[in-house]
Coordinates of N, CA and C in Angstrom, one line a residue:
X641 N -21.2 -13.9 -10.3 CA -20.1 -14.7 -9.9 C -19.2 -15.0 -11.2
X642 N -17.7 -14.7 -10.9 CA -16.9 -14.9 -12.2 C -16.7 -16.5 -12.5
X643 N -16.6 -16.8 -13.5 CA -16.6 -18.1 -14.2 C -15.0 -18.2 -14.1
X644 N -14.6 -19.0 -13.2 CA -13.1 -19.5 -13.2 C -12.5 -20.0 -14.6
X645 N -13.3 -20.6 -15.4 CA -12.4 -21.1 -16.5 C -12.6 -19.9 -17.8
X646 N -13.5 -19.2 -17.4 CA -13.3 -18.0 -18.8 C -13.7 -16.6 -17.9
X647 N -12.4 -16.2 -16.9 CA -12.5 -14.7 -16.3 C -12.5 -13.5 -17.1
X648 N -13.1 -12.6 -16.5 CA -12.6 -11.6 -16.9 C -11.7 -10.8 -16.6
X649 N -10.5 -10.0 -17.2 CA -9.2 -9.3 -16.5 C -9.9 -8.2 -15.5
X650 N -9.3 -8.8 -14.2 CA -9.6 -7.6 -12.6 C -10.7 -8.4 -12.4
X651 N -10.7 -9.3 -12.5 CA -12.5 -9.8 -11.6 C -11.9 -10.1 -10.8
X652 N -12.4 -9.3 -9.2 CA -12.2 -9.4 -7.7 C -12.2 -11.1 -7.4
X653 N -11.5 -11.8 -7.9 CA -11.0 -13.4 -7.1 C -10.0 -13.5 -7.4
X654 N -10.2 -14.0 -5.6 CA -7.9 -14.2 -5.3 C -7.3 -15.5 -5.9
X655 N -8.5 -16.5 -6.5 CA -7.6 -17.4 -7.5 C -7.4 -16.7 -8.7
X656 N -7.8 -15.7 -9.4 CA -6.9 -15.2 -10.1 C -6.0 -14.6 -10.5
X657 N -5.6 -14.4 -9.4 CA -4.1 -13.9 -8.6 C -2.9 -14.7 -9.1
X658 N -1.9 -13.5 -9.8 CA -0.3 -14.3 -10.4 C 0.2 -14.7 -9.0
X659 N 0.0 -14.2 -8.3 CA 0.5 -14.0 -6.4 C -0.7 -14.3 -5.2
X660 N -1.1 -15.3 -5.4 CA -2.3 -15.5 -4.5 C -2.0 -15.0 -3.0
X661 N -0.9 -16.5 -2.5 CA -0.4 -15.9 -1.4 C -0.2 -14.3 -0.6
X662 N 0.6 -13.4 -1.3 CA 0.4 -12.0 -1.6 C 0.1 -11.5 -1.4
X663 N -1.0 -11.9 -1.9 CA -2.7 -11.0 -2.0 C -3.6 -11.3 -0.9
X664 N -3.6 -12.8 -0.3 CA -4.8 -12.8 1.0 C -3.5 -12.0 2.0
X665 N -2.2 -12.4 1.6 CA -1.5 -11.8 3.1 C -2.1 -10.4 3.4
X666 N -1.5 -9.4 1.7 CA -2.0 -8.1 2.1 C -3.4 -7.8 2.5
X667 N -4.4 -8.3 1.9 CA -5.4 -8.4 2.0 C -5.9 -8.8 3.5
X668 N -5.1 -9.5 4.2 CA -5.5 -9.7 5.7 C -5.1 -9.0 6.6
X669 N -3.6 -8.3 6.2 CA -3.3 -7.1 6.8 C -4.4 -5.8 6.5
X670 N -4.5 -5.7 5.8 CA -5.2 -4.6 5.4 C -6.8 -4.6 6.5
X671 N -7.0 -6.1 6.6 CA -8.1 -6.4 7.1 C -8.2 -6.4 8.6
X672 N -7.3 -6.7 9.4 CA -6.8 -7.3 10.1 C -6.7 -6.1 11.1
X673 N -6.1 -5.1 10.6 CA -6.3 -3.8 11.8 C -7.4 -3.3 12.1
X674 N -8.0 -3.2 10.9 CA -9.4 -2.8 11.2 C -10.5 -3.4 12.3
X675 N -10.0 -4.7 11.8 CA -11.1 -5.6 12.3 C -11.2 -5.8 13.5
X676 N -9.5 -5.8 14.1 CA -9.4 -5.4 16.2 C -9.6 -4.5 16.6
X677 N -9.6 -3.5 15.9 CA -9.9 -2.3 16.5 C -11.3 -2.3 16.6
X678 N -12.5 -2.2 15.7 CA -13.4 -2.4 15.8 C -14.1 -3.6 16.2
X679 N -13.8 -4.8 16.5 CA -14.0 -5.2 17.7 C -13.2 -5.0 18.9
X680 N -12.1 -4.7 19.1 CA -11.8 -3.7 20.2 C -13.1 -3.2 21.2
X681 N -13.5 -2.3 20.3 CA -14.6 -1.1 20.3 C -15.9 -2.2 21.4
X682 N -16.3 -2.9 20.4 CA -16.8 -3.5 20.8 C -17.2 -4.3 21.9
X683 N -16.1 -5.6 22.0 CA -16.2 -6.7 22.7 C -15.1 -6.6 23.9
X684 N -15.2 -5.5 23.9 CA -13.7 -5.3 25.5 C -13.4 -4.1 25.9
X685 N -13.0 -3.9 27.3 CA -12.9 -2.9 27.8 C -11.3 -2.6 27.9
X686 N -10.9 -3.6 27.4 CA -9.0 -3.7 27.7 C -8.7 -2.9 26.4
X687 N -8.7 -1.7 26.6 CA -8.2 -0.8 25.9 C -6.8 -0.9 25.4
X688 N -5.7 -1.1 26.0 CA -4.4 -1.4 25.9 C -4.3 -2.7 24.8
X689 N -5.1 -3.6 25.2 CA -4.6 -4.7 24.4 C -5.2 -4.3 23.4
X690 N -6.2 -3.9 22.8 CA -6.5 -3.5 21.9 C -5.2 -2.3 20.6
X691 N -5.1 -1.6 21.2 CA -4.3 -0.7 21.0 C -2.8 -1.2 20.4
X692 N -2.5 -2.4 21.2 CA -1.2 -2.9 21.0 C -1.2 -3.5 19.8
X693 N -2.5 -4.5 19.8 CA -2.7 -5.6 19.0 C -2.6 -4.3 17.4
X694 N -3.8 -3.4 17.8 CA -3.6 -2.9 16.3 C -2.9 -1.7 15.7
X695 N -1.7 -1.6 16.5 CA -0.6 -1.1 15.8 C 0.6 -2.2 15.6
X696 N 0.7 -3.5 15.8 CA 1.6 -4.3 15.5 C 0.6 -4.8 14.1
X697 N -0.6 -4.8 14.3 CA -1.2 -5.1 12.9 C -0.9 -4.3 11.6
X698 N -1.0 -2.5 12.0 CA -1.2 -1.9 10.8 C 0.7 -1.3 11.4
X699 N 1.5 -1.6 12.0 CA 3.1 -2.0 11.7 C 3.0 -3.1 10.3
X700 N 2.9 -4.1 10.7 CA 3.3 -5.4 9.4 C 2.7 -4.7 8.1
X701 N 1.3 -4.6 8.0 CA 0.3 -4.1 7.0 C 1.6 -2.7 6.3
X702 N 1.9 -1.8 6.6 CA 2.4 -0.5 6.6 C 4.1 -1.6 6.1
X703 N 5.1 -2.2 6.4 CA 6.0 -3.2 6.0 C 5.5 -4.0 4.5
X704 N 4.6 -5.0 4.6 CA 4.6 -5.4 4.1 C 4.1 -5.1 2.7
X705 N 3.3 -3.9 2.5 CA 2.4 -3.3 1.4 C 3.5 -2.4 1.0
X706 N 4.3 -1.8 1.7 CA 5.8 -0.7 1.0 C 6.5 -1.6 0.6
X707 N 7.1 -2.7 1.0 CA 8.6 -3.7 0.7 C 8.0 -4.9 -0.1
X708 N 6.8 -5.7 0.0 CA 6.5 -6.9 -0.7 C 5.1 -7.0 -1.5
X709 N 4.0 -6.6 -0.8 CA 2.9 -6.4 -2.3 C 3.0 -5.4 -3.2
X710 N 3.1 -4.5 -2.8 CA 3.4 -3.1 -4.1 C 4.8 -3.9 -5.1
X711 N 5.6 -4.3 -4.6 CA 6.5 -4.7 -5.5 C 5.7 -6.1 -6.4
X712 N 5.1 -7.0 -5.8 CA 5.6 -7.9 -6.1 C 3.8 -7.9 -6.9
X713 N 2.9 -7.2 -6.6 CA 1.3 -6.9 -7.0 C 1.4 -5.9 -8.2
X714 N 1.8 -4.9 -8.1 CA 2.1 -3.7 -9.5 C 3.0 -3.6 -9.5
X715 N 4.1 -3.7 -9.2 CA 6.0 -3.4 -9.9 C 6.1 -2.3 -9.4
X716 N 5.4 -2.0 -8.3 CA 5.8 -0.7 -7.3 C 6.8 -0.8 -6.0
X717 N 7.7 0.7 -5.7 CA 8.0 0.3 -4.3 C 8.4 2.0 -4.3
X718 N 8.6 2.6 -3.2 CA 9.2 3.5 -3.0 C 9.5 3.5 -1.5
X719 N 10.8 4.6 -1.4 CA 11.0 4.4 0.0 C 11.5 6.0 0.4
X720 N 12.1 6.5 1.3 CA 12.9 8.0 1.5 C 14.2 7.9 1.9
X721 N 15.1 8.4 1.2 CA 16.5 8.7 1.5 C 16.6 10.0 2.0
X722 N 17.3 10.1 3.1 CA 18.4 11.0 3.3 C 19.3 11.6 3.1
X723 N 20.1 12.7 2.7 CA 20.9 13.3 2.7 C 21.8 13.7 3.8
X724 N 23.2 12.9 4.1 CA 23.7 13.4 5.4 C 24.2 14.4 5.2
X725 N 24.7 15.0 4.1 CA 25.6 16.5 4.1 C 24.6 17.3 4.6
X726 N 23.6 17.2 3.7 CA 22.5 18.5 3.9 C 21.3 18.6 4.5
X727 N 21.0 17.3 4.9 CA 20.2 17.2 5.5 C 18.7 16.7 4.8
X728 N 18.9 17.2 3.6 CA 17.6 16.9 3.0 C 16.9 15.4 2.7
X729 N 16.2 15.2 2.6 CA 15.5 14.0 2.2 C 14.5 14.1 0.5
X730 N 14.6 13.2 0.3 CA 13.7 12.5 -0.8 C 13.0 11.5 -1.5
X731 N 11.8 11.6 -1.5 CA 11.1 10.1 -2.1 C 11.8 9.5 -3.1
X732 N 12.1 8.2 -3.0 CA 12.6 7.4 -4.5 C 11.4 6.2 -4.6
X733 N 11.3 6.4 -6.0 CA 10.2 5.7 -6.6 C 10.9 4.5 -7.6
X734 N 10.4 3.6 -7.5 CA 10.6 2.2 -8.1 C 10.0 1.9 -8.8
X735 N 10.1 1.2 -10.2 CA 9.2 0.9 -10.9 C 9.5 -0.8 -11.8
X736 N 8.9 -1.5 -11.8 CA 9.1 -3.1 -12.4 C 9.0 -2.7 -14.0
X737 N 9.9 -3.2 -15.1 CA 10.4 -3.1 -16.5 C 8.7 -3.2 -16.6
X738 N 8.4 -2.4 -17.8 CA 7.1 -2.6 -18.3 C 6.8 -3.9 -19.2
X739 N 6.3 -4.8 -19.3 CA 6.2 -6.1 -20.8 C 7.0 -5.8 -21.6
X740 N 6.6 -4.7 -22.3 CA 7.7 -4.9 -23.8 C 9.2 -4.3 -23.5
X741 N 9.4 -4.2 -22.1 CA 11.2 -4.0 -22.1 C 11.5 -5.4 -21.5
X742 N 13.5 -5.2 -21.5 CA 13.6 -6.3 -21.4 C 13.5 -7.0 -19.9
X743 N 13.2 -8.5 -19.9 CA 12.9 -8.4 -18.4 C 11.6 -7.9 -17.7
X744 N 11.0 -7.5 -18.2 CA 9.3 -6.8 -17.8 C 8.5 -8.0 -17.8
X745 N 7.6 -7.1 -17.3 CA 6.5 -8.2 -16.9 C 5.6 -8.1 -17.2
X746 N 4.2 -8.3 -17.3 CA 3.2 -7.9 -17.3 C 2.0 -7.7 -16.2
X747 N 1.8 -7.1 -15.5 CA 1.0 -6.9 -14.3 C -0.4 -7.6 -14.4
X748 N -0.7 -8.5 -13.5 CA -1.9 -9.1 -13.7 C -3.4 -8.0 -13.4
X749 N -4.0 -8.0 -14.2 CA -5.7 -7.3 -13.9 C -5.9 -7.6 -12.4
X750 N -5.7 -8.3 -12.4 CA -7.0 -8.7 -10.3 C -5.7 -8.4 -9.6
X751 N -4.7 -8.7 -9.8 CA -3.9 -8.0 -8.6 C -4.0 -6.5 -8.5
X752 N -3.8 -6.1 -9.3 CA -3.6 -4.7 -9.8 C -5.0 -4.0 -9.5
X753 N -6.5 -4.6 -9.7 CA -7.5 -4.3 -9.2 C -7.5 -4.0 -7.6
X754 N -7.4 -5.1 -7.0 CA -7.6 -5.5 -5.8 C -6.2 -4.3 -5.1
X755 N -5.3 -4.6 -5.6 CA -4.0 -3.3 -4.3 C -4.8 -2.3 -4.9
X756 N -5.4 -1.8 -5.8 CA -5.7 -0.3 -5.8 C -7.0 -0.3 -5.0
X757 N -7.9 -0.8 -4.9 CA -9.2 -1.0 -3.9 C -8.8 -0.9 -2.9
X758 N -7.7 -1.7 -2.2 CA -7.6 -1.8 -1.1 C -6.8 -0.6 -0.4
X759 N -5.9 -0.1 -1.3 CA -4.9 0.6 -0.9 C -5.6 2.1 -0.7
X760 N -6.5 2.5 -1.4 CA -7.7 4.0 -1.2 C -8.9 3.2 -0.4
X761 N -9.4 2.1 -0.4 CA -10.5 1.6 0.7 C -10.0 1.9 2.3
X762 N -8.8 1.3 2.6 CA -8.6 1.7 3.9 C -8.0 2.9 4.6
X763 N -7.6 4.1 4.0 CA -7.7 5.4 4.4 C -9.2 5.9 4.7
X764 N -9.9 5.6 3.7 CA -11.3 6.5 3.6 C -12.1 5.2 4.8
X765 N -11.8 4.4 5.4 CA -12.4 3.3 6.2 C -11.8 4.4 7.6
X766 N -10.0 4.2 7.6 CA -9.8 4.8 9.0 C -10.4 6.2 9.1
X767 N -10.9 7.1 8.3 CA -11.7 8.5 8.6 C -13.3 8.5 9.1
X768 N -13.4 7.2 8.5 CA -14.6 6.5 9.5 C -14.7 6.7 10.7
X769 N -13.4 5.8 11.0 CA -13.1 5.5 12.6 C -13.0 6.4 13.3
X770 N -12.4 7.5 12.9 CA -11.8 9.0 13.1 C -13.1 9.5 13.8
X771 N -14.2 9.2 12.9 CA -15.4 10.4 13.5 C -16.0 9.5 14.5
X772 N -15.8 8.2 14.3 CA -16.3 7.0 15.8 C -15.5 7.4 17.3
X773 N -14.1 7.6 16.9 CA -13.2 7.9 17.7 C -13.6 9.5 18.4
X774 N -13.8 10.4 17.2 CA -14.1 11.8 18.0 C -15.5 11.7 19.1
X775 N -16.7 11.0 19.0 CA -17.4 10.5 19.3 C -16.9 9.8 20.6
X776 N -16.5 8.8 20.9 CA -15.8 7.9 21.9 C -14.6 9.1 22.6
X777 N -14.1 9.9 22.2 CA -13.1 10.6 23.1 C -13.0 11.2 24.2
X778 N -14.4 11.1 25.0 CA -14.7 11.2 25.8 C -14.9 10.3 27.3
X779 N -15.1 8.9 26.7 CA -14.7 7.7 27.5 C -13.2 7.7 27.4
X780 N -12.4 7.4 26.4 CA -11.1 6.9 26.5 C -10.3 7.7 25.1
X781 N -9.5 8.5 25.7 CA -8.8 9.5 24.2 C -7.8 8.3 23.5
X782 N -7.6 7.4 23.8 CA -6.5 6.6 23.6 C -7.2 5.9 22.2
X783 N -7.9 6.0 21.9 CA -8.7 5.4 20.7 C -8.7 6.4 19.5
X784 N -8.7 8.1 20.1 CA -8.3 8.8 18.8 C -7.0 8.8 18.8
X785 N -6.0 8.7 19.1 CA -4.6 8.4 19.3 C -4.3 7.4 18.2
X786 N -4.7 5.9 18.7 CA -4.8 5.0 17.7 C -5.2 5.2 15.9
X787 N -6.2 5.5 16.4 CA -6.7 6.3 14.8 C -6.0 7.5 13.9
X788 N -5.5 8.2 14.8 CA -4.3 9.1 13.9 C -2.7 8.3 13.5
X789 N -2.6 7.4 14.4 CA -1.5 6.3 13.9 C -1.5 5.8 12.6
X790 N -3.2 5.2 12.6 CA -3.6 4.3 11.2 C -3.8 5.7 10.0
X791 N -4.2 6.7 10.5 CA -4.3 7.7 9.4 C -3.2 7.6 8.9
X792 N -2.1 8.2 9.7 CA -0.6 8.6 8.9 C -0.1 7.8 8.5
X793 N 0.0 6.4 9.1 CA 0.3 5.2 8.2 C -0.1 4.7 7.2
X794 N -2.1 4.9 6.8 CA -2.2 4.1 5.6 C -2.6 5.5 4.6
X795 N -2.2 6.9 5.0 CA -2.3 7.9 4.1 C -0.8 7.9 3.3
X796 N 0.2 7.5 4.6 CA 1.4 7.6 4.0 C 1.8 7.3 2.6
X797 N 1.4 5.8 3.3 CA 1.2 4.5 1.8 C 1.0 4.9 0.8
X798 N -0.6 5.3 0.4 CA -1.6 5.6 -0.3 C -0.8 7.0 -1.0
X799 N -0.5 7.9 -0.6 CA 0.1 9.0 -1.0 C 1.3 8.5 -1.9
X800 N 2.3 7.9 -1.0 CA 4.0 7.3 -2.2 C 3.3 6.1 -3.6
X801 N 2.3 5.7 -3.3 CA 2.4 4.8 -4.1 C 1.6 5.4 -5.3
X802 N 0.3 6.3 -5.2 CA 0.1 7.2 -6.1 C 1.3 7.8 -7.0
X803 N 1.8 8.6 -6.1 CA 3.0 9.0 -6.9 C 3.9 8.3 -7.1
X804 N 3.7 7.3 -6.9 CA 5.0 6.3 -7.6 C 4.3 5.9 -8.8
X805 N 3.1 5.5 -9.2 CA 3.1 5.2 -9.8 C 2.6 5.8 -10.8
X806 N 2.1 7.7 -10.9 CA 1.9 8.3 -11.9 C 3.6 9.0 -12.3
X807 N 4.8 8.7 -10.9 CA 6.1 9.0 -11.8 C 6.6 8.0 -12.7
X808 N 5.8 6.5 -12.3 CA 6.4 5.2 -13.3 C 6.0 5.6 -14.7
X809 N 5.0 6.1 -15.1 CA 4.1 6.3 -16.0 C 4.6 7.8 -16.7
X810 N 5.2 8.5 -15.9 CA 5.7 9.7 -16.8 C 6.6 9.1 -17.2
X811 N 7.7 8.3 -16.5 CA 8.8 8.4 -16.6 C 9.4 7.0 -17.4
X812 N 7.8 6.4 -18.4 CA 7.9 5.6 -19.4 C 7.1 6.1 -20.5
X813 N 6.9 7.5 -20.5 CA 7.0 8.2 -21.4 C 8.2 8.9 -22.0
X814 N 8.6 9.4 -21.1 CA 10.0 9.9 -21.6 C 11.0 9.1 -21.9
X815 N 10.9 7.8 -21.0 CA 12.0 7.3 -21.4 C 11.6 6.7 -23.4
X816 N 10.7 6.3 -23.3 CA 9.8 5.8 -24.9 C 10.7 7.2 -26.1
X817 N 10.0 8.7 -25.6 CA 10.3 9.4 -26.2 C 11.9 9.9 -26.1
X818 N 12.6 9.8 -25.7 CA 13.8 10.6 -25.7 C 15.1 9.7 -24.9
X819 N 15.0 9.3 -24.3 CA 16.3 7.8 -23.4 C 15.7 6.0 -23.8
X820 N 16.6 5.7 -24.1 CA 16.9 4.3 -24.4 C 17.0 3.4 -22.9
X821 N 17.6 4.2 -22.0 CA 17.7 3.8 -20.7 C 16.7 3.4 -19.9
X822 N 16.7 3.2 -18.6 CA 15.7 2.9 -18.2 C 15.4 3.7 -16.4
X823 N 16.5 4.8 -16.4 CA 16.6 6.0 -15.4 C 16.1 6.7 -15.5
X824 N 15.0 7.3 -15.1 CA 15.0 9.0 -15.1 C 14.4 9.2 -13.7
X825 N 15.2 10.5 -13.4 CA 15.0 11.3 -12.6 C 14.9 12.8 -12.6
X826 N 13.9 13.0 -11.9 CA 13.6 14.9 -11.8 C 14.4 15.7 -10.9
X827 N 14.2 16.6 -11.5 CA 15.4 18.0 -11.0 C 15.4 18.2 -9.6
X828 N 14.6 17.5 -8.5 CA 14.5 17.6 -6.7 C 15.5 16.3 -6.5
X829 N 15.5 15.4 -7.7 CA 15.9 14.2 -7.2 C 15.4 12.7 -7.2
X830 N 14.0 13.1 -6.8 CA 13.4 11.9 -7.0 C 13.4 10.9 -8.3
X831 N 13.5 9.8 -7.8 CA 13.2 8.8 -8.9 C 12.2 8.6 -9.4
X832 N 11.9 8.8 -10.5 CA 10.9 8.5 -11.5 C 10.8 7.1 -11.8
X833 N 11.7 6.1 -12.3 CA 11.4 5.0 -12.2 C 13.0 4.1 -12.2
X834 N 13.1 3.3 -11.5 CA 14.5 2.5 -11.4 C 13.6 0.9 -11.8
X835 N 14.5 0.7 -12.4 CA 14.2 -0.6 -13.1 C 14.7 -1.6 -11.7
X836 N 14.2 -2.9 -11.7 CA 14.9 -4.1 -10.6 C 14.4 -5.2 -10.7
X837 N 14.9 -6.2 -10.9 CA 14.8 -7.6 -11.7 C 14.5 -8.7 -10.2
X838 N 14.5 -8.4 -8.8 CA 14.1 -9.2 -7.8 C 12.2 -9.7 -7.8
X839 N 12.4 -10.8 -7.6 CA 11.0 -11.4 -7.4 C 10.0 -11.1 -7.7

């Protein structure tokens, strides 16, 4: 058990959390789909409500981990633009000033522990379900349905925020090595890291 008055940096407790609030929210979303679905499974035959309940869960969860813990837990965010001339699209990656620039921050250990556990824990949880689901698709297909929802959603995540965050990290090398700035972008377009001073 970690000692509240002399922690160690990343020890799994949400009091020592820069963002506590934050952190149980994500952390409940994160929790929270899983947990009706699998009792779903369990304690009820009302399939629909089940189903409803946990795509409005892993809706918020999928919202809330792209727009407000990634930002506000590691200085991440990314999202996808469009191109109307041409049609094309592209990931833009966000990145919070590092400490020693101006305006930076310093990212706390346990938050930064905890979104990374959670953010690779519940992909490799819903492939779980996946093989429960192939299993069960024989009483009701509507349960692997559900489960390829949570796949694409919490792989989606898990995928932009990796890469967001090994472009934040190239792209505070280069900036260190060669720009004073705090822009850079790669030759498809994407953002490597945009600086943003909100919350």
């Amino acid at each position: 058990m970690a000692d509240i008055d002399n922690p160690n940096p990343g020890t799994l407790n949400w009091r020592l959390s820069a963002h506590p609030i934050t952190l149980v929210t994500f952390l409940a979303f994160r929790a929270g789909s899983l947990l009706s679905y699998i009792l779903g499974l369990w304690f009820t035959e009302n399939s629909i409500l089940v189903f409803i309940v946990t795509i409005l869960l892993l809706a918020a969860d999928f919202y809330y981990l792209k727009n407000i813990a990634g930002r506000r837990l590691v200085g991440l965010r990314w999202w996808n633009e469009a191109d109307q001339a041409s049609g094309s699209s592209h990931w833009v990656f966000e990145s919070a000033p590092q400490a020693n620039e101006p305006g930076g921050r310093l990212v706390n250990a346990t938050d930064k522990r905890f979104f990374w556990l959670a953010l690779y824990a519940q992909p490799a949880l819903w492939v779980g379900m996946a093989i429960v689901a192939l299993v069960k698709v024989f009483n009701n297909p509507i349960w692997l349905v559900l489960v390829a929802i949570a796949l694409v959603l919490t792989i989606t995540n898990t995928l932009a925020f990796s890469r967001c965050d090994k472009f934040s990290q190239a792209s505070g090398v280069l900036e260190r090595g060669l720009y004073s700035g705090s822009l850079a972008r790669n030759v498809g377009g994407a953002v490597f890291s945009r600086m943003f001073n909100r919350g």
